[in-house]
mmCIF file of C-alpha atoms and ligand atoms in Angstrom:
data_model
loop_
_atom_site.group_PDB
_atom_site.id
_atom_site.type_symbol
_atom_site.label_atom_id
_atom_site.label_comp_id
_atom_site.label_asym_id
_atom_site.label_seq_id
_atom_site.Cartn_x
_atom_site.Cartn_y
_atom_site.Cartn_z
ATOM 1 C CA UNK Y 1069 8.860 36.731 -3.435
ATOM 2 C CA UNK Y 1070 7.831 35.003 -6.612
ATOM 3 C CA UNK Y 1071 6.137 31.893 -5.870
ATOM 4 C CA UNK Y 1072 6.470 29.036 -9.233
ATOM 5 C CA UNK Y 1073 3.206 27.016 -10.045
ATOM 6 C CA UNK Y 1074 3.826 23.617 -11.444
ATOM 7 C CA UNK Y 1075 3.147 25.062 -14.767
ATOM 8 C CA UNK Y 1076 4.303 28.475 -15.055
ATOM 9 C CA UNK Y 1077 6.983 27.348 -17.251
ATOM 10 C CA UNK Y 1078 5.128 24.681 -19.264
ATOM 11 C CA UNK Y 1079 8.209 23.062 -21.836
ATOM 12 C CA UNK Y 1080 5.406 22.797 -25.021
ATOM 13 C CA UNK Y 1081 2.922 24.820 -26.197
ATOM 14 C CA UNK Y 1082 -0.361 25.821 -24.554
ATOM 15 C CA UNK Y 1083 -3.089 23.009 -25.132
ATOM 16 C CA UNK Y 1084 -4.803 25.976 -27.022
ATOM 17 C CA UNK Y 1085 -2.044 25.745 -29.715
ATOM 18 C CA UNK Y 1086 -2.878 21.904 -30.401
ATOM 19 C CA UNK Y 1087 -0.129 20.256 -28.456
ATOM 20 C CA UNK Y 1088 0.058 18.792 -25.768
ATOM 21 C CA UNK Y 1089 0.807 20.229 -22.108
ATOM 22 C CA UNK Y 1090 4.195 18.644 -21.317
ATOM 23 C CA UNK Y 1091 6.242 18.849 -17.402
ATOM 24 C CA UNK Y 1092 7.724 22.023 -16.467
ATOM 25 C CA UNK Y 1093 10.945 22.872 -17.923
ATOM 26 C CA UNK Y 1094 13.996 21.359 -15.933
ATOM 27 C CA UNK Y 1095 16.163 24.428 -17.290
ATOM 28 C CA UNK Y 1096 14.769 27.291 -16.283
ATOM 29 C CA UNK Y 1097 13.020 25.975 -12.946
ATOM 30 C CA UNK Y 1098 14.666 23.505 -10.542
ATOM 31 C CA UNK Y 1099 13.283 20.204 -10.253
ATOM 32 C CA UNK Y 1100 13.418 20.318 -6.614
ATOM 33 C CA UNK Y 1101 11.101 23.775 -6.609
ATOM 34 C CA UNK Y 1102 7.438 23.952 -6.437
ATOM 35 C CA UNK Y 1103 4.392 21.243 -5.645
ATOM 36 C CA UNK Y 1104 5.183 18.060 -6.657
ATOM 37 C CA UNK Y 1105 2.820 16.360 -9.518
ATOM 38 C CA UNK Y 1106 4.013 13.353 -11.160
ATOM 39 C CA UNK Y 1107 6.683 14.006 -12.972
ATOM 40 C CA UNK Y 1108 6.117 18.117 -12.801
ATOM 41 C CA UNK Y 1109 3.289 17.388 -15.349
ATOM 42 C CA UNK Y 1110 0.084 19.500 -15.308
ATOM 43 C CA UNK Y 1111 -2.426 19.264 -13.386
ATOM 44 C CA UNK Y 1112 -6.100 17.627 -14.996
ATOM 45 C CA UNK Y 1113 -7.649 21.331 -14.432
ATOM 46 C CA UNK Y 1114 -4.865 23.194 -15.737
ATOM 47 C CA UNK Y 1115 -5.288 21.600 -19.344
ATOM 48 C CA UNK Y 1116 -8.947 20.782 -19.612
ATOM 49 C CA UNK Y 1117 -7.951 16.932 -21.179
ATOM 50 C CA UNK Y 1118 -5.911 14.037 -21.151
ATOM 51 C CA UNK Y 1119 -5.148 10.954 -22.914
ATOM 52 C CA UNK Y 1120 -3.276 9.326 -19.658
ATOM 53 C CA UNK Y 1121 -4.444 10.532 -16.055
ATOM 54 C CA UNK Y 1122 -1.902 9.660 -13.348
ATOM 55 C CA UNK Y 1123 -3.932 9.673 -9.687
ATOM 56 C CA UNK Y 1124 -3.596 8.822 -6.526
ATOM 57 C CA UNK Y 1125 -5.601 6.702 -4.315
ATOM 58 C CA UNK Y 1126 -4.353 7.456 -0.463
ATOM 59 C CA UNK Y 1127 -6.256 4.088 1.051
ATOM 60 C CA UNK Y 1128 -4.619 1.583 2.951
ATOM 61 C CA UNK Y 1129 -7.787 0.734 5.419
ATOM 62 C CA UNK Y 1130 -7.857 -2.760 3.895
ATOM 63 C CA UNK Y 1131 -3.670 -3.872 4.916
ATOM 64 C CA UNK Y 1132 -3.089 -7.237 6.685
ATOM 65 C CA UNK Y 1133 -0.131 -6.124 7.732
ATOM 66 C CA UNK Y 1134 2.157 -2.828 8.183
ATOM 67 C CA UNK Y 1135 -0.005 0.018 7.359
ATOM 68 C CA UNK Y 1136 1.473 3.069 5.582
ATOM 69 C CA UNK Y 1137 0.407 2.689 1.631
ATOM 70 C CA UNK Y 1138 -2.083 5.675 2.339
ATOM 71 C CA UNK Y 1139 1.037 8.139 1.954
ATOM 72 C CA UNK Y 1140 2.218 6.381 -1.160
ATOM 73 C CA UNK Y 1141 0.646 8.622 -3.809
ATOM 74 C CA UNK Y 1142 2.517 11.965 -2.116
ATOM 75 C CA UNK Y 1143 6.054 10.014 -1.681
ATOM 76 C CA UNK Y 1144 5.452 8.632 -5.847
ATOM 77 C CA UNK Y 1145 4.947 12.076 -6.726
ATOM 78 C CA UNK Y 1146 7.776 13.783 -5.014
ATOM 79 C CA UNK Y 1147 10.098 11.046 -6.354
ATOM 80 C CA UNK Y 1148 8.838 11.580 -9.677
ATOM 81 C CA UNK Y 1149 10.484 14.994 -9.856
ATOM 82 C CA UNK Y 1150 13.694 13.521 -11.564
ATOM 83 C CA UNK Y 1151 12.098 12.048 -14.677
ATOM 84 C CA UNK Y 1152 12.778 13.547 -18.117
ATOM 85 C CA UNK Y 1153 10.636 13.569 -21.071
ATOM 86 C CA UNK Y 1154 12.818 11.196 -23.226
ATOM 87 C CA UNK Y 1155 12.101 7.181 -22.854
ATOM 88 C CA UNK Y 1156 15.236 5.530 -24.461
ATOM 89 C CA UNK Y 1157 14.325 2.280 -24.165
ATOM 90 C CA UNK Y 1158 11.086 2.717 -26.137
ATOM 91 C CA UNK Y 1159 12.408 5.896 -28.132
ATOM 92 C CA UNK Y 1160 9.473 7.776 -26.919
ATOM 93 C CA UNK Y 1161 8.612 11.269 -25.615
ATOM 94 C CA UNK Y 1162 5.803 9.986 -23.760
ATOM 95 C CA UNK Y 1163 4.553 13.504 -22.964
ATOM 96 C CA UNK Y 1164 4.963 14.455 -26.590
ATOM 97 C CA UNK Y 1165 2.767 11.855 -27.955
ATOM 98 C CA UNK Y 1166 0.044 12.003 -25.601
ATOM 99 C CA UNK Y 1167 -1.484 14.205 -23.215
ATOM 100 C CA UNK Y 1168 -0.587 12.987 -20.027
ATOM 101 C CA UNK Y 1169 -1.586 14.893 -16.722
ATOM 102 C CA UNK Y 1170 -1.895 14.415 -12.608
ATOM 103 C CA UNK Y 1171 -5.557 14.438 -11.786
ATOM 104 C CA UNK Y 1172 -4.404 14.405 -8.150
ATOM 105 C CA UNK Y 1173 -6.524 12.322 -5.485
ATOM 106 C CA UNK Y 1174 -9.571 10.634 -4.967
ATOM 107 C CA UNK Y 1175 -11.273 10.695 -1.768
ATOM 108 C CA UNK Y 1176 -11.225 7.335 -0.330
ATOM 109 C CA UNK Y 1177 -12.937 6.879 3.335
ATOM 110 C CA UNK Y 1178 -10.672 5.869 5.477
ATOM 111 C CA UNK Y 1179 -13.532 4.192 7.623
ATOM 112 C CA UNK Y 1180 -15.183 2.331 5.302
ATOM 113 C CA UNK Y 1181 -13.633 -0.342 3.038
ATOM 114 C CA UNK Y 1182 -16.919 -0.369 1.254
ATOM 115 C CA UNK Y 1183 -17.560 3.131 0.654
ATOM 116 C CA UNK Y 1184 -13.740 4.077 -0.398
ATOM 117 C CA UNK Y 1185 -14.147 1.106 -3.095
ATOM 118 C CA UNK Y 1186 -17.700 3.141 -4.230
ATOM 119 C CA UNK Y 1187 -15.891 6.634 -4.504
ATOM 120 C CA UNK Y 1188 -12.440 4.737 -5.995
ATOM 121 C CA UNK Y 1189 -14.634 3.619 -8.681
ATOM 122 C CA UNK Y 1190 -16.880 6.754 -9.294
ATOM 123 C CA UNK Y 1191 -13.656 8.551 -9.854
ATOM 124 C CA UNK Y 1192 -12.381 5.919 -11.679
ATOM 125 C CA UNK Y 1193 -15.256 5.964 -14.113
ATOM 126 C CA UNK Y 1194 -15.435 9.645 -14.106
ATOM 127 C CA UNK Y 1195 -11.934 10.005 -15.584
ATOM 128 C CA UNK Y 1196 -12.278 7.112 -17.984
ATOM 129 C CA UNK Y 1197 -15.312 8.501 -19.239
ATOM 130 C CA UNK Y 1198 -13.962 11.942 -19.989
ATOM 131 C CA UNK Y 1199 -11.336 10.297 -22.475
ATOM 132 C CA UNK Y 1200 -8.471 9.406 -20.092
ATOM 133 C CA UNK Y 1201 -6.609 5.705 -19.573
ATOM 134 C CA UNK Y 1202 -5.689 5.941 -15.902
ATOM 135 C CA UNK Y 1203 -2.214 4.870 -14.146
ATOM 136 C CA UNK Y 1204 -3.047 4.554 -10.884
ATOM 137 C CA UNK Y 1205 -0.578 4.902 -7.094
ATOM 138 C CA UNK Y 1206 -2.034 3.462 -4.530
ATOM 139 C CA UNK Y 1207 -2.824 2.924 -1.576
ATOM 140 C CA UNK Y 1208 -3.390 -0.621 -0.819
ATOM 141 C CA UNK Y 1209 -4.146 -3.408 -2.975
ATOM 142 C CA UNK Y 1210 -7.886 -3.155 -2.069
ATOM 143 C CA UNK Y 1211 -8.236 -0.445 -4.925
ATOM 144 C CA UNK Y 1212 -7.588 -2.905 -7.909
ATOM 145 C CA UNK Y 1213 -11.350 -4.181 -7.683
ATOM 146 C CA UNK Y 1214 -13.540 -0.805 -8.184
ATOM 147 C CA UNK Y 1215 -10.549 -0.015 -11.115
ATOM 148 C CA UNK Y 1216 -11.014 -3.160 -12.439
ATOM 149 C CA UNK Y 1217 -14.873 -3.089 -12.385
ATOM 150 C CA UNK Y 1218 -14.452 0.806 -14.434
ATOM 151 C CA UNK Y 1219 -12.480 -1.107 -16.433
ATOM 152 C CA UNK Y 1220 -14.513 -3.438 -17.231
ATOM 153 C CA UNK Y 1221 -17.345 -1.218 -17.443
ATOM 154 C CA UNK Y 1222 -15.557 0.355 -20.435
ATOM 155 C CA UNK Y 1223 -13.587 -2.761 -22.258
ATOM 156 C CA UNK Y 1224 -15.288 -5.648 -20.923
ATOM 157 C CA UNK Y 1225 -13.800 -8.856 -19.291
ATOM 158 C CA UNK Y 1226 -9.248 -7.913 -19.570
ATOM 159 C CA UNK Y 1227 -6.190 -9.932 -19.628
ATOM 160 C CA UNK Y 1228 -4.334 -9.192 -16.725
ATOM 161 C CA UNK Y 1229 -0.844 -9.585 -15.559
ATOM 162 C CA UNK Y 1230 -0.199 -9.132 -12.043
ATOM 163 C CA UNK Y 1231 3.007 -8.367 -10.431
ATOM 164 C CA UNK Y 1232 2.967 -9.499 -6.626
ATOM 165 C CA UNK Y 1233 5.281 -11.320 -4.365
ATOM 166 C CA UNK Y 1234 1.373 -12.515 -3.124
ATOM 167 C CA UNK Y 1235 -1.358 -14.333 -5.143
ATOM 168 C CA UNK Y 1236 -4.235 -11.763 -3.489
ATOM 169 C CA UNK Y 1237 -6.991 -14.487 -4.796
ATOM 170 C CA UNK Y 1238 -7.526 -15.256 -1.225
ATOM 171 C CA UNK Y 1239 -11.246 -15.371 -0.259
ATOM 172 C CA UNK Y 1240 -11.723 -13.424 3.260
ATOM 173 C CA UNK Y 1241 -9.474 -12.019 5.986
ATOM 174 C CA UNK Y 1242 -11.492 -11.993 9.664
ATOM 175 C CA UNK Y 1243 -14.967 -12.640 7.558
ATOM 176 C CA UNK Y 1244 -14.017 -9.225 5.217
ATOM 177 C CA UNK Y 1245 -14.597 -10.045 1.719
ATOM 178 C CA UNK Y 1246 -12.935 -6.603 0.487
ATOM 179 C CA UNK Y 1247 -9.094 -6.454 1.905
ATOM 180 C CA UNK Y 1248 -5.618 -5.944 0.440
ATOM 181 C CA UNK Y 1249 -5.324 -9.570 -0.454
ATOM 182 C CA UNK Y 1250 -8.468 -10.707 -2.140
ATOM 183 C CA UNK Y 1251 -9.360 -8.399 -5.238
ATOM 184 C CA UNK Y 1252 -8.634 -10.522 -7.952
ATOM 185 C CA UNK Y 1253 -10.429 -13.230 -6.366
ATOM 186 C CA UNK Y 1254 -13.623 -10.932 -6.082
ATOM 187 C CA UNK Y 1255 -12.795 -9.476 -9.681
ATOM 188 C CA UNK Y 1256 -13.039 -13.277 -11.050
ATOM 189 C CA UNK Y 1257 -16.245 -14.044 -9.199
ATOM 190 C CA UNK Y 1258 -17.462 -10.383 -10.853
ATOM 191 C CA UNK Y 1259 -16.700 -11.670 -14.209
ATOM 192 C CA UNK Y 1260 -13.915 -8.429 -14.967
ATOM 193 C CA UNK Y 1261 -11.126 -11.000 -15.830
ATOM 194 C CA UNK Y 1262 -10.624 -13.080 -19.077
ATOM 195 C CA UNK Y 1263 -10.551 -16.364 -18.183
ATOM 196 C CA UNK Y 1264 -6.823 -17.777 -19.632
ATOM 197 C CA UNK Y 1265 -5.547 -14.609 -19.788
ATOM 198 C CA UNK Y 1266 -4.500 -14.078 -15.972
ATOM 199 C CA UNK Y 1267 -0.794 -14.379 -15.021
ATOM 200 C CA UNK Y 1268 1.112 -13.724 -11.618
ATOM 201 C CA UNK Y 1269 4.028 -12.733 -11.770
ATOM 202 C CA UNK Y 1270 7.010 -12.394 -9.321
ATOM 203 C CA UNK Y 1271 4.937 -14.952 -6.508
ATOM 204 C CA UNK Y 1272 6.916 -15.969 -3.436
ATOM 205 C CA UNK Y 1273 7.226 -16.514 0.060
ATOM 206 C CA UNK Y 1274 5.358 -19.317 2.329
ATOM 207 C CA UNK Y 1275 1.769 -19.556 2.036
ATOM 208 C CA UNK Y 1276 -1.303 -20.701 4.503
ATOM 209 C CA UNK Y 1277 -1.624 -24.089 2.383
ATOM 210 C CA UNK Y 1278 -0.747 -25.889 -0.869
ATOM 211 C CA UNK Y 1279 -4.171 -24.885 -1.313
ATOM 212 C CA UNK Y 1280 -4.164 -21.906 -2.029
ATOM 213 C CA UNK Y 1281 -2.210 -22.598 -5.467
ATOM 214 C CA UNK Y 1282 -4.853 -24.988 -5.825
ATOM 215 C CA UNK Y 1283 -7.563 -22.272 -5.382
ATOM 216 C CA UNK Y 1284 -5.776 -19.431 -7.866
ATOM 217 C CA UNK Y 1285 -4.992 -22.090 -10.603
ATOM 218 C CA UNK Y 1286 -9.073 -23.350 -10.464
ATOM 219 C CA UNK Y 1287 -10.028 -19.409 -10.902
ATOM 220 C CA UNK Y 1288 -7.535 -19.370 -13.914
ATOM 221 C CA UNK Y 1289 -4.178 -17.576 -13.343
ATOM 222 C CA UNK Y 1290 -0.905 -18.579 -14.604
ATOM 223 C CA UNK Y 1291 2.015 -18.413 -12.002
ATOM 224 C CA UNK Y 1292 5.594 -17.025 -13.176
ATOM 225 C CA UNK Y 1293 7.155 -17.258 -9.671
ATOM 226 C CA UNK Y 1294 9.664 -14.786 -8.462
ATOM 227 C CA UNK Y 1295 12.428 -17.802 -9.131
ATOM 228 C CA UNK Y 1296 11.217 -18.512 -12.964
ATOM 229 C CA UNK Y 1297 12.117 -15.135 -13.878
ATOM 230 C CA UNK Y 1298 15.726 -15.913 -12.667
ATOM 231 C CA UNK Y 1299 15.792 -18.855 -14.275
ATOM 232 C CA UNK Y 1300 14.164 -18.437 -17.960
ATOM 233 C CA UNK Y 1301 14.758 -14.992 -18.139
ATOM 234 C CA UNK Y 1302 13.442 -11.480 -19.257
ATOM 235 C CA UNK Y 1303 12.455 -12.568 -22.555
ATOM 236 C CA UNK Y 1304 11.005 -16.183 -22.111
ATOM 237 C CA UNK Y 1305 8.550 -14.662 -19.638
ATOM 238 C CA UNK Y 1306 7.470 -12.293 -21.773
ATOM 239 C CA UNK Y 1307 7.089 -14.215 -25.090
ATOM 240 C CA UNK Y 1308 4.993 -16.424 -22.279
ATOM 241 C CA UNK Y 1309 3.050 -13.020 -21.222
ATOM 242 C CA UNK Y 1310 2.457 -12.071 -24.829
ATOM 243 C CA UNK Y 1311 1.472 -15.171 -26.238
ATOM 244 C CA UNK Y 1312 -1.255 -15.516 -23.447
ATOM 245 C CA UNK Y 1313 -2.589 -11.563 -23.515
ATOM 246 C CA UNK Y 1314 -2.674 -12.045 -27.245
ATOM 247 C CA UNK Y 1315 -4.739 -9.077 -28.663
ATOM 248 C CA UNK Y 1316 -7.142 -8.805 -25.586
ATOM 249 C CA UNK Y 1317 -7.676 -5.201 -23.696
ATOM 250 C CA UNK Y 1318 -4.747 -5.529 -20.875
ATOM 251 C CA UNK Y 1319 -5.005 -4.411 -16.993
ATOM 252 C CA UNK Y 1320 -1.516 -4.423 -15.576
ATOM 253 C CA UNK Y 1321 -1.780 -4.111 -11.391
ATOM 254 C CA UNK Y 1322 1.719 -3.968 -10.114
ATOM 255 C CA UNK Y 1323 2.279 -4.792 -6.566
ATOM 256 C CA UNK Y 1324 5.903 -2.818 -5.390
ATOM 257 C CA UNK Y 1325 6.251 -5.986 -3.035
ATOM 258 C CA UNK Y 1326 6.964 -7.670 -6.396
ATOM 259 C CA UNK Y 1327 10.560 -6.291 -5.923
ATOM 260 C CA UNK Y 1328 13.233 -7.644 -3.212
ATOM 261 C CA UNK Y 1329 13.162 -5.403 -0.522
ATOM 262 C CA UNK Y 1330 16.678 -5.124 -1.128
ATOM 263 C CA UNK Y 1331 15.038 -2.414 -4.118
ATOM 264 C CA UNK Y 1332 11.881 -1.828 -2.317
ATOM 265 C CA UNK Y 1333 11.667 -1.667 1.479
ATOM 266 C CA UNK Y 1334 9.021 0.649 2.193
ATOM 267 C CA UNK Y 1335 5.969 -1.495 1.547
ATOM 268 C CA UNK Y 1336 3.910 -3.106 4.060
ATOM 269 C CA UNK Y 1337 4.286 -7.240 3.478
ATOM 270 C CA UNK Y 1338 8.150 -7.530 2.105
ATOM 271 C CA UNK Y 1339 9.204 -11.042 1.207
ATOM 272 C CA UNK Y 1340 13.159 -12.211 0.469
ATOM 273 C CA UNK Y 1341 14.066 -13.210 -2.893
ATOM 274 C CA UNK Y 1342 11.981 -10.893 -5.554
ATOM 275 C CA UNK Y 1343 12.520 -9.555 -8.550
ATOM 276 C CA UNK Y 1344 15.056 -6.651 -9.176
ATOM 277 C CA UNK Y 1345 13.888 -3.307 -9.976
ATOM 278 C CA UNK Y 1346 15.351 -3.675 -13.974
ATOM 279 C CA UNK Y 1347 13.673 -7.123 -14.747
ATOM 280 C CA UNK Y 1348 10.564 -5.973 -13.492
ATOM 281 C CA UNK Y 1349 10.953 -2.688 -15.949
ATOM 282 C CA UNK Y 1350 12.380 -4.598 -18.709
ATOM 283 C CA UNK Y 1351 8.515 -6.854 -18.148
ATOM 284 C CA UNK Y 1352 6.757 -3.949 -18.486
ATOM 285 C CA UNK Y 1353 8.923 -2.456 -21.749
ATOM 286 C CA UNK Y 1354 8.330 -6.349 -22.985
ATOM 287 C CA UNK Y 1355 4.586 -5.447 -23.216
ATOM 288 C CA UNK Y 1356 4.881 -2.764 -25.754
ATOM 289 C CA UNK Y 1357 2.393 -2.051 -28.546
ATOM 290 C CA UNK Y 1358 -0.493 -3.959 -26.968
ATOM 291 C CA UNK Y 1359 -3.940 -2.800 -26.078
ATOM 292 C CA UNK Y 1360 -3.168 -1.496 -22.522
ATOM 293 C CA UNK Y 1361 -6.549 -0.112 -20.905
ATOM 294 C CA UNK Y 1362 -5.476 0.567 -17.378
ATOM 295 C CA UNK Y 1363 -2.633 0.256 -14.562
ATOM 296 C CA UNK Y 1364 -1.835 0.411 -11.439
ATOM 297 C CA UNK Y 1365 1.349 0.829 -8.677
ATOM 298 C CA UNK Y 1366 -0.013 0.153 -5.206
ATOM 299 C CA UNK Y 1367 1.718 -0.805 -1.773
ATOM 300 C CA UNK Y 1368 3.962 2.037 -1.415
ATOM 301 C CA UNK Y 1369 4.344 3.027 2.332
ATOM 302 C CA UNK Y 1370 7.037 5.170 2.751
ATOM 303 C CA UNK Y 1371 7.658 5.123 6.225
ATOM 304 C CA UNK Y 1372 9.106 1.798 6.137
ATOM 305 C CA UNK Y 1373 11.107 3.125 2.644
ATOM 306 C CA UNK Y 1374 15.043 4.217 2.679
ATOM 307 C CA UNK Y 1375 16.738 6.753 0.712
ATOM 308 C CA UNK Y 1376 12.850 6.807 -1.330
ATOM 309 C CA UNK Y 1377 14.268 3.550 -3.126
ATOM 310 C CA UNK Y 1378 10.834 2.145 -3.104
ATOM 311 C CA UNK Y 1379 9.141 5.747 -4.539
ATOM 312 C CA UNK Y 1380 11.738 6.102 -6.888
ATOM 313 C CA UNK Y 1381 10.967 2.428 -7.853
ATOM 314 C CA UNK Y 1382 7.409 3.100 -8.075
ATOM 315 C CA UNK Y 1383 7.754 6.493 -9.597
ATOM 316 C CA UNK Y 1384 9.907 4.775 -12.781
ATOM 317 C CA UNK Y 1385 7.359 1.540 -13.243
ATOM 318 C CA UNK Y 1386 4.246 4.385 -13.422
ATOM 319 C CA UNK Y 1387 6.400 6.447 -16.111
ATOM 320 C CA UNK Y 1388 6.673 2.862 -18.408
ATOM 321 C CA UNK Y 1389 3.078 2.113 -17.620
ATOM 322 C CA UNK Y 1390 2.574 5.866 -18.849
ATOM 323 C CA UNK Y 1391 5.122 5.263 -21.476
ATOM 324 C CA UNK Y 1392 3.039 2.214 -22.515
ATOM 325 C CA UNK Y 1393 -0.081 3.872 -22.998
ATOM 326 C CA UNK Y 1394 1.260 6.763 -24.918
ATOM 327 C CA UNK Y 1395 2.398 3.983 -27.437
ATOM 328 C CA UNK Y 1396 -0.311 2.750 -28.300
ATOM 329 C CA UNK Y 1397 -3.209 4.709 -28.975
ATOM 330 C CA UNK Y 1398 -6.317 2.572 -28.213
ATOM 331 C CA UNK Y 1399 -8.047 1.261 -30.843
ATOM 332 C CA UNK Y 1400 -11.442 3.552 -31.177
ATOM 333 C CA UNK Y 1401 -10.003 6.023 -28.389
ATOM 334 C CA UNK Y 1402 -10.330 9.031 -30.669
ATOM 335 C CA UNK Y 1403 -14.021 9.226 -30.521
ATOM 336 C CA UNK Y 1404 -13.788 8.933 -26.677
ATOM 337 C CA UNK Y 1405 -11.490 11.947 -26.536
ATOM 338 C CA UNK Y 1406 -13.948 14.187 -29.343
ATOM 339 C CA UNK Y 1407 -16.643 13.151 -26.678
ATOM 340 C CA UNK Y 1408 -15.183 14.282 -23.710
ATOM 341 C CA UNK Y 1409 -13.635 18.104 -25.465
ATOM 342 C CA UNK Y 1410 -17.285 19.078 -25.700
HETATM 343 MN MN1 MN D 2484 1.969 -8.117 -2.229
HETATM 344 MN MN1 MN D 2485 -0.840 -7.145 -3.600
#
C-alpha cells in the first residue's frame, strides 16, 4: 500500500533550492487523497519557515449561543482541498510569492476561557515572532483578543475592520468579561485598536438596546450595516474602508455570520439579511496593497453547515486574506524573517 504525505509531491522546489514550498500537485495526486492542510500546503515543520502561517484555533468555550465553532478549523481545512495556486482577481500565485504554510493547532483549554486566551496568544506570539503573519480559523470569536494583543505586541495600536452580523463590543455575558461577543470591547479598553480607524462591517439583526450603538460608536467604530453595502455598493464601502485605514498596520477579524445564512448556515448565531459570499470577497480584494498584519475567520461550526457551504465560504475568504498578505510584503518584514532562519 503506498500511503501519500501532504507533501510527497510538493509542485515547487524544495525550500533548500530557495523557493518556496508550494501545495501538493493536483495532477499527479488527487485532491481528495491524503490529510487535509489548508489548501494541501505544507506543514510549518515540513519547511522550517513561513512568511504566512494558516492555524487553527479549535475553541468555542466562550459561544452565547449554538456551540460547534471548535470543529471549524478541521471542516476549513478539508474544504480547502479545491483551491488552486492561481488568484485571478489579484493576478497572484499567492504560494509563489510567499511562503505560506499550515502550522496546524493550538491547544486551547476547553475549560478555561482564561487559560485558552493565555495559550491562543503564546502561540500567537510564538509564530509571529519566528517571521510569520498569521491567518487565523477559529473557533469562536473569543480568540480575536489574545491575537489582537500579539498583534499589538508586534505593530502597536491597528486599524481594524470587522466583518460581523454582531457589534461584539458588548461588555459582559452572565458577569464573564472574556466571551464570543465582547473582544473588541476588551481590545479597546487594552489600548490594541487605533482609535478612528475601527469599522463594522456587515451589522444586523435586533439588538438588547439603542444603546448598544451608543456604546460601540463612544469606543470609536464606524458601522457599514449589512443594508449599506446593498445600497452604496462594493466600491463606496471600500473607498470608505480605505480612506479610514489609511497607511496604518491593518487587523482584519472576519466573523462567517457576516454572510446570509442563505451562504453560510453552519455558524452558531445566524441572522437574515447579510452579505453574500462575493461582496464580502470583493471587500477583502478592495483592501489590496495595504499594510495587513494579521487575520482571522472564526464562527465556523459545521454541524449546523450544509453541503460545507459555510467551510467552503470560510476556506475562500482565508485564501484572499492569504492572498492579501502575500501582496504586500510588510514594510521591515525582511529582517524579521533573517531573524527567525537562524
Ligand atoms: Mn457574529
Ligand atoms: Mn463575532
Amino acid at each position: 500500500m503506498l500511503v501519500v504525505m501532504s507533501q510527497e509531491l510538493p509542485d515547487q522546489p524544495p525550500a533548500s533550492s530557495g523557493g518556496p514550498v508550494g501545495p501538493v500537485d493536483s495532477s499527479q495526486v488527487p485532491r481528495f487523497a491524503g490529510p487535509a492542510t489548508f489548501a494541501r500546503l505544507p506543514r510549518a515543520d515540513e519547511v522550517g519557515r513561513a512568511d504566512v502561517a494558516v492555524v487553527g484555533v479549535p475553541f468555542d468555550s466562550g459561544v452565547s449561543y449554538r456551540p460547534g465553532a471548535r470543529f471549524g478549523p478541521a471542516a476549513v481545512r478539508e474544504a480547502s482541498r479545491l483551491l488552486r495556486p492561481h488568484h485571478p482577481g489579484l493576478d497572484l500565485d499567492p504560494f509563489a510569492a510567499a511562503q505560506v504554510v499550515d502550522a496546524g493547532d493550538v491547544v486551547a483549554n476547553p475549560f478555561s476561557i482564561e487559560q485558552a486566551i493565555e495559550q491562543v496568544e503564546a502561540g500567537a506570539d510564538e509564530l509571529s515572532g519566528a517571521g510569520a503573519r498569521l491567518v487565523t480559523i477559529g473557533g469562536d470569536h473569543t480568540i480575536a483578543l489574545p491575537l489582537l494583543r500579539s498583534v499589538a505586541r508586534r505593530h502597536g495600536p491597528v486599524a481594524l475592520v470587522h466583518f460581523d452580523a454582531h457589534l461584539d463590543t458588548w461588555d459582559t455575558y452572565f458577569g464573564a468579561p472574556y466571551t464570543h461577543g465582547t473582544p473588541f470591547r476588551r481590545a479597546v479598553e487594552e489600548g490594541l485598536l487605533e482609535p478612528g480607524a475601527l469599522t463594522h462591517v456587515g451589522t444586523r439583526g435586533p439588538l438588547y438596546g439603542r444603546s448598544d450603538l451608543t456604546d460601540d460608536a463612544r469606543l470609536g467604530f464606524g458601522l457599514v450595516t449589512s443594508a449599506d453595502v446593498m445600497r452604496r455598493g462594493v466600491d463606496e464601502v471600500v473607498d470608505g474602508l480605505r480612506s479610514r485605514i489609511g497607511d496604518r498596520p491593518l487587523y482584519l477579524s472576519i466573523d462567517i455570520d457576516v454572510l446570509d445564512p442563505a451562504h453560510a448556515p453552519g455558524t452558531g448565531t445566524p441572522e437574515a439579511g447579510g452579505m453574500t459570499s462575493r461582496e464580502l470577497l470583493e471587500v477583502l480584494r478592495g483592501l489590496a496593497g495595504l499594510q495587513l498584519v494579521g487575520a482571522d475567520v472564526v464562527e465556523v461550526a459545521p454541524a449546523y453547515d450544509h453541503a460545507q457551504m459555510t467551510a467552503v465560504a470560510a476556506s475562500h475568504v482565508a485564501y484572499d486574506l492569504v492572498s492579501l498578505m502575500a501582496l504586500s510584503p510588510l514594510h521591515g518584514a525582511s529582517e524579521q524573517t533573517d531573524g527567525a532562519q537562524q
